Short mmCIF file of C-alpha atoms in Angstrom, two decimals:
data_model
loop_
_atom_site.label_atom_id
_atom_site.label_comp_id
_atom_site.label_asym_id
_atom_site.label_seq_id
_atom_site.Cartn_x
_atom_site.Cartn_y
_atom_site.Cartn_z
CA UNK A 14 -8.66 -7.06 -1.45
CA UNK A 15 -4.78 -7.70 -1.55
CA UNK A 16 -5.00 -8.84 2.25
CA UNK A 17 -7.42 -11.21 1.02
CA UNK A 18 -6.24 -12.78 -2.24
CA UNK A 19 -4.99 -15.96 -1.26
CA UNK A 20 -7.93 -16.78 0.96
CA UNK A 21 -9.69 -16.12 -1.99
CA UNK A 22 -7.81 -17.99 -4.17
CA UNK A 23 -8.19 -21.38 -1.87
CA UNK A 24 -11.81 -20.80 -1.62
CA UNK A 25 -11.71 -20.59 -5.57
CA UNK A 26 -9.57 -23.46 -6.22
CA UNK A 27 -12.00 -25.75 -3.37
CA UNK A 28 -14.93 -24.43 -5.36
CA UNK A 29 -16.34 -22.52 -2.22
CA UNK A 30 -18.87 -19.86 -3.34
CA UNK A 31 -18.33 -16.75 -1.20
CA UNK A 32 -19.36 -13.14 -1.02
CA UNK A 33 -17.08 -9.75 -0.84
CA UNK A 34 -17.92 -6.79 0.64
CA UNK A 35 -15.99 -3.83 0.07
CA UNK A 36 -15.75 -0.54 1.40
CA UNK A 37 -16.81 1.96 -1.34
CA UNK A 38 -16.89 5.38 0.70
CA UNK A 39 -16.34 6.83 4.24
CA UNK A 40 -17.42 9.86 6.21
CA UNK A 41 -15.57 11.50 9.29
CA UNK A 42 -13.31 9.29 11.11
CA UNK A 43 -14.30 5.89 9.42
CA UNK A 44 -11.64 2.63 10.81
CA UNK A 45 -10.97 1.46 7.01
CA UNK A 46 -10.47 3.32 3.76
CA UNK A 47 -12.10 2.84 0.39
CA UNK A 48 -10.92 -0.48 -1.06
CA UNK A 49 -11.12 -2.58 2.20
CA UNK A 50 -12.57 -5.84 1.98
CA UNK A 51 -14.45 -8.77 3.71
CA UNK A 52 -15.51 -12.11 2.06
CA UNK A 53 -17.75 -14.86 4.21
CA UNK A 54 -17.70 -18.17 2.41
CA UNK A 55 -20.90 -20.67 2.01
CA UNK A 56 -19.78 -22.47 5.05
CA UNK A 57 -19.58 -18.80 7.31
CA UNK A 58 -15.94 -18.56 7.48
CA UNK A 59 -14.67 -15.33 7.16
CA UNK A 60 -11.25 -13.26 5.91
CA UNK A 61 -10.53 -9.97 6.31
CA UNK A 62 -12.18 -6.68 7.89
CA UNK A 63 -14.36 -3.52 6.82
CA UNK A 64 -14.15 -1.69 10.02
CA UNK A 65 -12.03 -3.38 12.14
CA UNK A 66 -14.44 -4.95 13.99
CA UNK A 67 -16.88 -2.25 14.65
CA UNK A 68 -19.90 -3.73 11.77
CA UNK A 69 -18.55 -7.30 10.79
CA UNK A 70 -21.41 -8.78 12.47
CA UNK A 71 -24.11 -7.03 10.89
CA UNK A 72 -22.02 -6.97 7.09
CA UNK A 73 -21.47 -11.11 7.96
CA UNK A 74 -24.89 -11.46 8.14
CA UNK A 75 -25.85 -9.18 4.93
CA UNK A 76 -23.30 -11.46 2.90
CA UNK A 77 -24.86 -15.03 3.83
CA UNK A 78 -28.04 -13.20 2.59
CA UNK A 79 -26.33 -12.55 -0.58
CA UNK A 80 -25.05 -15.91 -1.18
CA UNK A 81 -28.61 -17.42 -0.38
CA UNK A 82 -30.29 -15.03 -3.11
CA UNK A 83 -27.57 -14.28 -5.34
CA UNK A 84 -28.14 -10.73 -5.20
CA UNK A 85 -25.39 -8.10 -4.30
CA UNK A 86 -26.67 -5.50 -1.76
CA UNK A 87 -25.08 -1.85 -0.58
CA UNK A 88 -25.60 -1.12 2.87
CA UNK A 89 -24.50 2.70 4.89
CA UNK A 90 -23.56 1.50 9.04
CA UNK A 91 -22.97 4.85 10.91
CA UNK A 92 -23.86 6.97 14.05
CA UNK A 93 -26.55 8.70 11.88
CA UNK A 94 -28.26 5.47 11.66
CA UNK A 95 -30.94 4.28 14.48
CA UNK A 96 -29.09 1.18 14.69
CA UNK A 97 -25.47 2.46 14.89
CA UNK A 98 -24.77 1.12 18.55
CA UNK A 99 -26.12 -2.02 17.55
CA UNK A 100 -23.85 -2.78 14.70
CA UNK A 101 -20.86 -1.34 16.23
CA UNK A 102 -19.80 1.52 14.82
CA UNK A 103 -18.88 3.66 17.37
CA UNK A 104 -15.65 5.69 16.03
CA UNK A 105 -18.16 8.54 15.01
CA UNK A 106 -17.88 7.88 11.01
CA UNK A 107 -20.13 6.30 8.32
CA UNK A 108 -19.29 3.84 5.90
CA UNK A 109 -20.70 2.58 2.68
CA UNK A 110 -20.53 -0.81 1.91
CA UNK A 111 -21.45 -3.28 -1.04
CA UNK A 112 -21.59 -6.86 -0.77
CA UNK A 113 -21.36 -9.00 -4.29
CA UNK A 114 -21.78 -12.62 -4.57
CA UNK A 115 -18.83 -14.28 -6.20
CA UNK A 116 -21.18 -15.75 -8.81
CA UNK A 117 -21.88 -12.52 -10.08
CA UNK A 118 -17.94 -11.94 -10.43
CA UNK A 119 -17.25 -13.56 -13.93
CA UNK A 120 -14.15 -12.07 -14.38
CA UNK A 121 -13.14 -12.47 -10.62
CA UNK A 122 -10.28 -15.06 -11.13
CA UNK A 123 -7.90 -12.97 -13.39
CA UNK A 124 -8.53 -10.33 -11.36
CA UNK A 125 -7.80 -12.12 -8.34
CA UNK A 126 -4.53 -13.84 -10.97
CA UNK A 127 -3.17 -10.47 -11.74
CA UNK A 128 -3.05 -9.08 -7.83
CA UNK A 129 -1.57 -11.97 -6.55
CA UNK A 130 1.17 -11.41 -9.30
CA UNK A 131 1.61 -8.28 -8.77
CA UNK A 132 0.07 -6.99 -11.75
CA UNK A 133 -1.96 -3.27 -12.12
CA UNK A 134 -5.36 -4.35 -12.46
CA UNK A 135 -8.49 -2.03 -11.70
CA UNK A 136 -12.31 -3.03 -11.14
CA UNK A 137 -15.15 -0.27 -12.03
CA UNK A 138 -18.24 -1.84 -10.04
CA UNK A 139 -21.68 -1.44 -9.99
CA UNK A 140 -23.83 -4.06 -7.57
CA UNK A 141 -24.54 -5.89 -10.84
CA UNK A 142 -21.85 -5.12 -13.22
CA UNK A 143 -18.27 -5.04 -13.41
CA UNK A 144 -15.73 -3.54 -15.92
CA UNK A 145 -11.46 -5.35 -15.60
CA UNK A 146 -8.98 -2.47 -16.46
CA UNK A 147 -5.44 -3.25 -17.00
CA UNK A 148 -3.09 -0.49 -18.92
CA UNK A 149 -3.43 -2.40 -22.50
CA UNK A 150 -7.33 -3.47 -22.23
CA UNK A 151 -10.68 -3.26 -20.76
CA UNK A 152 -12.91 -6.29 -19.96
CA UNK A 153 -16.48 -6.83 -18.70
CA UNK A 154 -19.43 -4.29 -19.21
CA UNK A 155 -21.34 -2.07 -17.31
CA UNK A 156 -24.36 -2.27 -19.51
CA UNK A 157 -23.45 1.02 -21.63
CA UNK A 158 -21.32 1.15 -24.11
CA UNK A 159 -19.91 5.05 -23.53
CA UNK A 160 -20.43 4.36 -19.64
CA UNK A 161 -17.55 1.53 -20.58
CA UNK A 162 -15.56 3.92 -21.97
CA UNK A 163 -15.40 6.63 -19.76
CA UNK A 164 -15.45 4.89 -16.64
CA UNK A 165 -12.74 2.94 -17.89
CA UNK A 166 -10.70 5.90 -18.46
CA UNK A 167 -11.48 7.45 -15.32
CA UNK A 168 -10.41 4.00 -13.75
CA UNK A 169 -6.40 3.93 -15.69
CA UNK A 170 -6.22 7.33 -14.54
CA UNK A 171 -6.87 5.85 -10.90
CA UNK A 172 -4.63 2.99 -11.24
CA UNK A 173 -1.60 5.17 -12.65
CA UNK A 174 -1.82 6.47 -8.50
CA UNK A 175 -3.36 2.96 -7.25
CA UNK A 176 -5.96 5.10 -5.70
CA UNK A 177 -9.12 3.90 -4.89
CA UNK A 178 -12.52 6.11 -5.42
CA UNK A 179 -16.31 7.03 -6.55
CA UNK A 180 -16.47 8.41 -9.99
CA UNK A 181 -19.09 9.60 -11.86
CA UNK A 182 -19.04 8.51 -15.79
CA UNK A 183 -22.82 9.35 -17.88
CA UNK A 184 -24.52 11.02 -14.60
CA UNK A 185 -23.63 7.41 -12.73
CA UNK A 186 -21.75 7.00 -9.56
CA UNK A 187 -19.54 3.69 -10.13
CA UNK A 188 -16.58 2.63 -7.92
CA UNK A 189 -13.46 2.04 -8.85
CA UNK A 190 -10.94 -0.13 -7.11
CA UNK A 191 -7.18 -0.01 -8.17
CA UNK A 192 -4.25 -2.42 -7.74
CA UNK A 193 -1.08 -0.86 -8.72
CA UNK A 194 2.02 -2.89 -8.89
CA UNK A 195 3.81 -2.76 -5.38
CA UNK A 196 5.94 0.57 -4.00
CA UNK A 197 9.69 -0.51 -4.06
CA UNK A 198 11.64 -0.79 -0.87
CA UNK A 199 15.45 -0.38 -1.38
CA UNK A 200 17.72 -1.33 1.50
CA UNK A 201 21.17 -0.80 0.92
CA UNK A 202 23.88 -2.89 3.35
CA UNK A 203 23.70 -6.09 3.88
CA UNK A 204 23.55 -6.17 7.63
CA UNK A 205 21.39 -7.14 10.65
CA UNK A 206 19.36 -4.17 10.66
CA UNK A 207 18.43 -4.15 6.92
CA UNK A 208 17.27 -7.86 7.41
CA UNK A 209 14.85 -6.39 10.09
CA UNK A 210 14.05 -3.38 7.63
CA UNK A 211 13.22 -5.85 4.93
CA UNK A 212 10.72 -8.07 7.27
CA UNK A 213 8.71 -4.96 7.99
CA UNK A 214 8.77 -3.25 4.67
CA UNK A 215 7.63 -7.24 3.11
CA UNK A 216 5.13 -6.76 6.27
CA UNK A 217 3.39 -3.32 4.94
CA UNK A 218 3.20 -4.55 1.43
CA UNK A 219 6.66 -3.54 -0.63
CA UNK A 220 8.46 -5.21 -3.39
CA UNK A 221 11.86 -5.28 -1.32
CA UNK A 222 15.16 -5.51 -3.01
CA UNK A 223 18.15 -5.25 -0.29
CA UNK A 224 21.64 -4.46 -2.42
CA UNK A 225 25.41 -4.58 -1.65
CA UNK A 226 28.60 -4.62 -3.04
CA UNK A 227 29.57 -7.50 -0.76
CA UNK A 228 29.23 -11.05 -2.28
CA UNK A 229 29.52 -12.47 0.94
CA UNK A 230 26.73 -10.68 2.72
CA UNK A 231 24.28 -10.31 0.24
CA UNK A 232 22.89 -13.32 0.05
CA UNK A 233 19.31 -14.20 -0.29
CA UNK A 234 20.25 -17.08 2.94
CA UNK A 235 20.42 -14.42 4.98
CA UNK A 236 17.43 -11.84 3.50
CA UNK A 237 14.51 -14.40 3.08
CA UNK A 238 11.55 -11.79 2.66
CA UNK A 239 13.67 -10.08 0.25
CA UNK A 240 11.64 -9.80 -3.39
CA UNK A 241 15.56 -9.78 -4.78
CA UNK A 242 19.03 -9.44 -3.18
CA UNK A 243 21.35 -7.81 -5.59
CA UNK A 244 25.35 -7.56 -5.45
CA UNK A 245 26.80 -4.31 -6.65
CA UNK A 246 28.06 -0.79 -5.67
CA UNK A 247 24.98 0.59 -4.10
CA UNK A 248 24.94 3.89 -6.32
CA UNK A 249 25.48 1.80 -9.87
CA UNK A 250 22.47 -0.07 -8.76
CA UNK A 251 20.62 2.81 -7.74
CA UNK A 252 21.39 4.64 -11.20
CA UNK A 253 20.35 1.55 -13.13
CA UNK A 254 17.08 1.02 -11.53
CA UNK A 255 13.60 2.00 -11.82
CA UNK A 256 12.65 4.80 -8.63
CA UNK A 257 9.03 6.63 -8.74
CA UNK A 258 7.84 8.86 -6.81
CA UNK A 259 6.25 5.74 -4.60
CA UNK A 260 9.99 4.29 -3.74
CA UNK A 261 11.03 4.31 -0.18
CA UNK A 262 15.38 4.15 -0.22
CA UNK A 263 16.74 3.00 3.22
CA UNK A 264 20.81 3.37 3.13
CA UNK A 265 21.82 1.56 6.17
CA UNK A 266 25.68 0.92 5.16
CA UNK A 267 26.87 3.77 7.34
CA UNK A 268 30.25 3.60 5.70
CA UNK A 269 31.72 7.10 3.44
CA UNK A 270 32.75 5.22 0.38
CA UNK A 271 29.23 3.55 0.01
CA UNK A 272 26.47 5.74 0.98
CA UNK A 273 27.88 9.59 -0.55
CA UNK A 274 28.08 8.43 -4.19
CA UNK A 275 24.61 6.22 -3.50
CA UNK A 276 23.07 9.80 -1.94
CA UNK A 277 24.15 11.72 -4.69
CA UNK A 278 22.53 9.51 -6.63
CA UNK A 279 19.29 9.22 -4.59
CA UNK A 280 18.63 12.65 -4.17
CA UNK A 281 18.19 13.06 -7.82
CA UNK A 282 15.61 10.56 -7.89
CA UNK A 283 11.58 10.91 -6.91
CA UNK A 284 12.14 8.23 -4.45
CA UNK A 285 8.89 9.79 -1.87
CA UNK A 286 11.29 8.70 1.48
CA UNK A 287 15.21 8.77 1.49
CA UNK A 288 16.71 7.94 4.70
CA UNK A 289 20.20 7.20 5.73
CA UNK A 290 21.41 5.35 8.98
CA UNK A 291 24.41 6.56 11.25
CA UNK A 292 24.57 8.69 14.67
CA UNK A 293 24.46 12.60 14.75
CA UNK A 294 28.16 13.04 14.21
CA UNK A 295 28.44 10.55 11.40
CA UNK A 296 25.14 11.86 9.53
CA UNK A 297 26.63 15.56 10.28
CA UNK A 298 30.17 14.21 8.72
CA UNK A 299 28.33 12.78 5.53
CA UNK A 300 25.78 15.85 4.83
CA UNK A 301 29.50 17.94 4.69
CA UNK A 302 30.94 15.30 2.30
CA UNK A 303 27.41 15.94 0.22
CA UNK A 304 27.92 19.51 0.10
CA UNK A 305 31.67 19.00 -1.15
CA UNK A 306 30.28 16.86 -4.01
CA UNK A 307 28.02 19.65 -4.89
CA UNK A 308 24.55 18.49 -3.88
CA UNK A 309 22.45 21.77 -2.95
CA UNK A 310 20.30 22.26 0.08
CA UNK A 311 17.23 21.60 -1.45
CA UNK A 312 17.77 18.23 -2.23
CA UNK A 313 19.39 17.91 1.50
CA UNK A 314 16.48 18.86 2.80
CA UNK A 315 14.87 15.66 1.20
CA UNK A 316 17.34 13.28 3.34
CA UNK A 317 16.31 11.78 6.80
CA UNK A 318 18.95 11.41 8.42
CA UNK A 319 19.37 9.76 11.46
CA UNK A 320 17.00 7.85 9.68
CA UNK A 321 13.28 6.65 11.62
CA UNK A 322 11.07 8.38 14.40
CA UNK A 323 12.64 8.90 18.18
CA UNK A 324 11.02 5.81 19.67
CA UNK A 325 14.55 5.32 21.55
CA UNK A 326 14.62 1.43 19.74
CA UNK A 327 17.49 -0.30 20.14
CA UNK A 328 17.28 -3.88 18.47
CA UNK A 329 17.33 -4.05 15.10
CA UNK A 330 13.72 -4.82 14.85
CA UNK A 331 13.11 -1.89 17.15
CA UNK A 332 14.77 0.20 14.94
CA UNK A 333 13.08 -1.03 11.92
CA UNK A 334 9.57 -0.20 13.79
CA UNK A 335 10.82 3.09 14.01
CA UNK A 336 12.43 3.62 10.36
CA UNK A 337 8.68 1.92 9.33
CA UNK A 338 6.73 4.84 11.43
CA UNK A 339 8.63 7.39 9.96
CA UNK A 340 7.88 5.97 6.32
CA UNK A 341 4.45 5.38 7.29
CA UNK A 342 4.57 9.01 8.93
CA UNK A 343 5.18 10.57 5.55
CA UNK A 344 3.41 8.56 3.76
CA UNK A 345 0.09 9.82 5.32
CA UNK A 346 0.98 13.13 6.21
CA UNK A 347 1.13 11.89 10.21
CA UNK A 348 2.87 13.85 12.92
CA UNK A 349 4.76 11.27 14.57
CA UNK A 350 3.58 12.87 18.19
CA UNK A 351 1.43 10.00 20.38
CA UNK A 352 -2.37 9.81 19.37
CA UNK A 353 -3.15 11.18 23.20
CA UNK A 354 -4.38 14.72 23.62
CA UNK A 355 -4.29 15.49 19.83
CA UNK A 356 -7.40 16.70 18.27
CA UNK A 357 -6.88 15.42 14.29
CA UNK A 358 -8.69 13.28 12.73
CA UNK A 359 -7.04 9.89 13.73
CA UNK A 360 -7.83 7.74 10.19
CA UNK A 361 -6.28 11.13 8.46
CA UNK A 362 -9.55 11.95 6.17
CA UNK A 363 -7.96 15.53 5.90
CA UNK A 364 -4.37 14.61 5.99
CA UNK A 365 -2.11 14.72 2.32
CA UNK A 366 -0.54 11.76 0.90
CA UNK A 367 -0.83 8.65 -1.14
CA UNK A 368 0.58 5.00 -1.25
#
């Protein structure tokens, strides 16, 4: 639904009526995950994907039946079905999708308000029913008073991770769709490749904030995606703000009296990916300066360092790419090797991870 917000939002504000499908479970090697989204407007337009292209057709045509009857629907598409080759779904996986008309949405714009600003926000659907969770209240109904309650609970519990899922509250199945505030990306030095970092890292859906100590380079001029640009000593900054266990920590500034104190300091964070820019020597030279300070092989072992994936980039943006696929990498539990003569799941069913 993120993808889709501001479509939404202009549709809203032009007083289109629309329909949303969304993804509510996969089997096997489905192309989307729980949570993705579709919507076809009155007029047939349509934003975003459920399967990257394998059903649209078939769901497109499901949602204008919606809008004309005003009735949500849940349809399965998969090789299991006689139809399968039809409709397009050829990866070998099954998905589950239901389709809602925006009528039937009451509480649709602040949910719709509260993604777009970045706010945690969770929806527990049923085709006809919808509960709003947000940290401090619950809004909507799902027709049962202790079905509200635990399904609500079940769905902060979900949104704490920004997980999407299938519960079951009072011998129900209802699905629950979270939207956690964004991961932080933290890119420390001011230089060419960290404006590259930032684009991508803006690009896969992070609050960015690109920090350092120089006046003169940090400047949001010259780091436009950037959520924030912030002057100070990168490790003071570091120590001051807020890391979870979703932060990503790029330290680009390659220079001794920046990135050891700001290390010391990130390796005693959660941060989930801490990587630090520099060749072989130089990242060899810094993990010895580390070790001087007292920082312990364990948290060494967290540090990627040269940071990104061997793609042999050379640009900036190349390099970003590859600092992105490594993030991405670990993220999902990926092996970095090429998709070509491996045998694992490619959409990563099995894999560990979380976002």
């Amino acid at each position: 639904m993120r993808e889709i917000v501001d479509g939404l939002l202009a549709w809203r504000a032009a007083g289109t009526s629309f329909a949303v499908a969304t993804v509510v479970h996969t089997w096997r090697s489905a192309p989307r995950q729980p949570g993705a989204a579709m919507a076809v407007s009155e007029h047939g337009e349509v934003i975003g994907s459920v399967s990257g292209g394998c059903v649209e057709g078939a769901v497109h045509a499901a949602a204008q039946e919606v809008l004309h009857t005003g009735k949500p629907q849940s349809h399965t598409y998969g090789v299991s079905d006689g139809d399968a080759l039809s409709v397009g779904l050829t990866c070998g996986g099954t998905i589950e999708i239901m389709i809602q008309p925006s009528a039937g949405l009451p509480l649709l714009d602040s949910v719709l308000s509260d993604i777009s600003a970045g706010s945690p926000v969770a929806t527990v659907s049923l085709p006809d029913a919808q509960l709003v969770v947000r940290p401090d209240r619950i809004e909507g109904t799902l027709g049962d008073e202790e079905l509200d309650r635990i399904a609500g609970e079940q769905a902060r519990g979900l949104l704490a991770h920004g997980r999407s899922a299938i519960v079951t509250a009072c011998e129900r199945e209802v699905f629950v769709q979270s939207w956690a505030s964004p991961a932080r990306m933290i890119v420390f030095g001011a230089i060419d490749f960290a404006a590259a970092v930032a684009r991508i890292g803006k690009f896969l859906g992070y609050r960015v904030t690109v920090c350092d100590a120089r006046g003169v380079f940090a400047t949001a001029a010259r780091f436009p995606e950037a959520d924030e640009v912030v002057v100070d000593w990168p490790h003071r900054y570091l120590d001051s703000t807020d890391v979870d266990e979703r932060t990503v920590l790029c330290v680009l500034t390659h220079d001794p009296k920046f990135d050891v104190p700001l290390l010391q300091v990130a390796l005693r964070t959660p941060a989930r990916y801490i990587g630090a820019m520099g060749s072989r020597r130089a990242c060899e030279d810094r993990v010895g300066r580390l070790r001087e300070a007292g920082v312990g092989e364990e948290a060494l072992a967290r540090l990627r360092a040269p940071i990104g994936l061997d793609l042999g980039a050379r640009t900036p943006e190349e390099t970003a790419v590859a600092i992105a696929a490594e993030i991405v990498s670990l993220t999902w539990g990926g092996s970095g090797l090429p998709l070509t003569g491996r045998t694992a799941p490619i959409h990563g069913h099995d894999r560990q991870g979380s976002r």
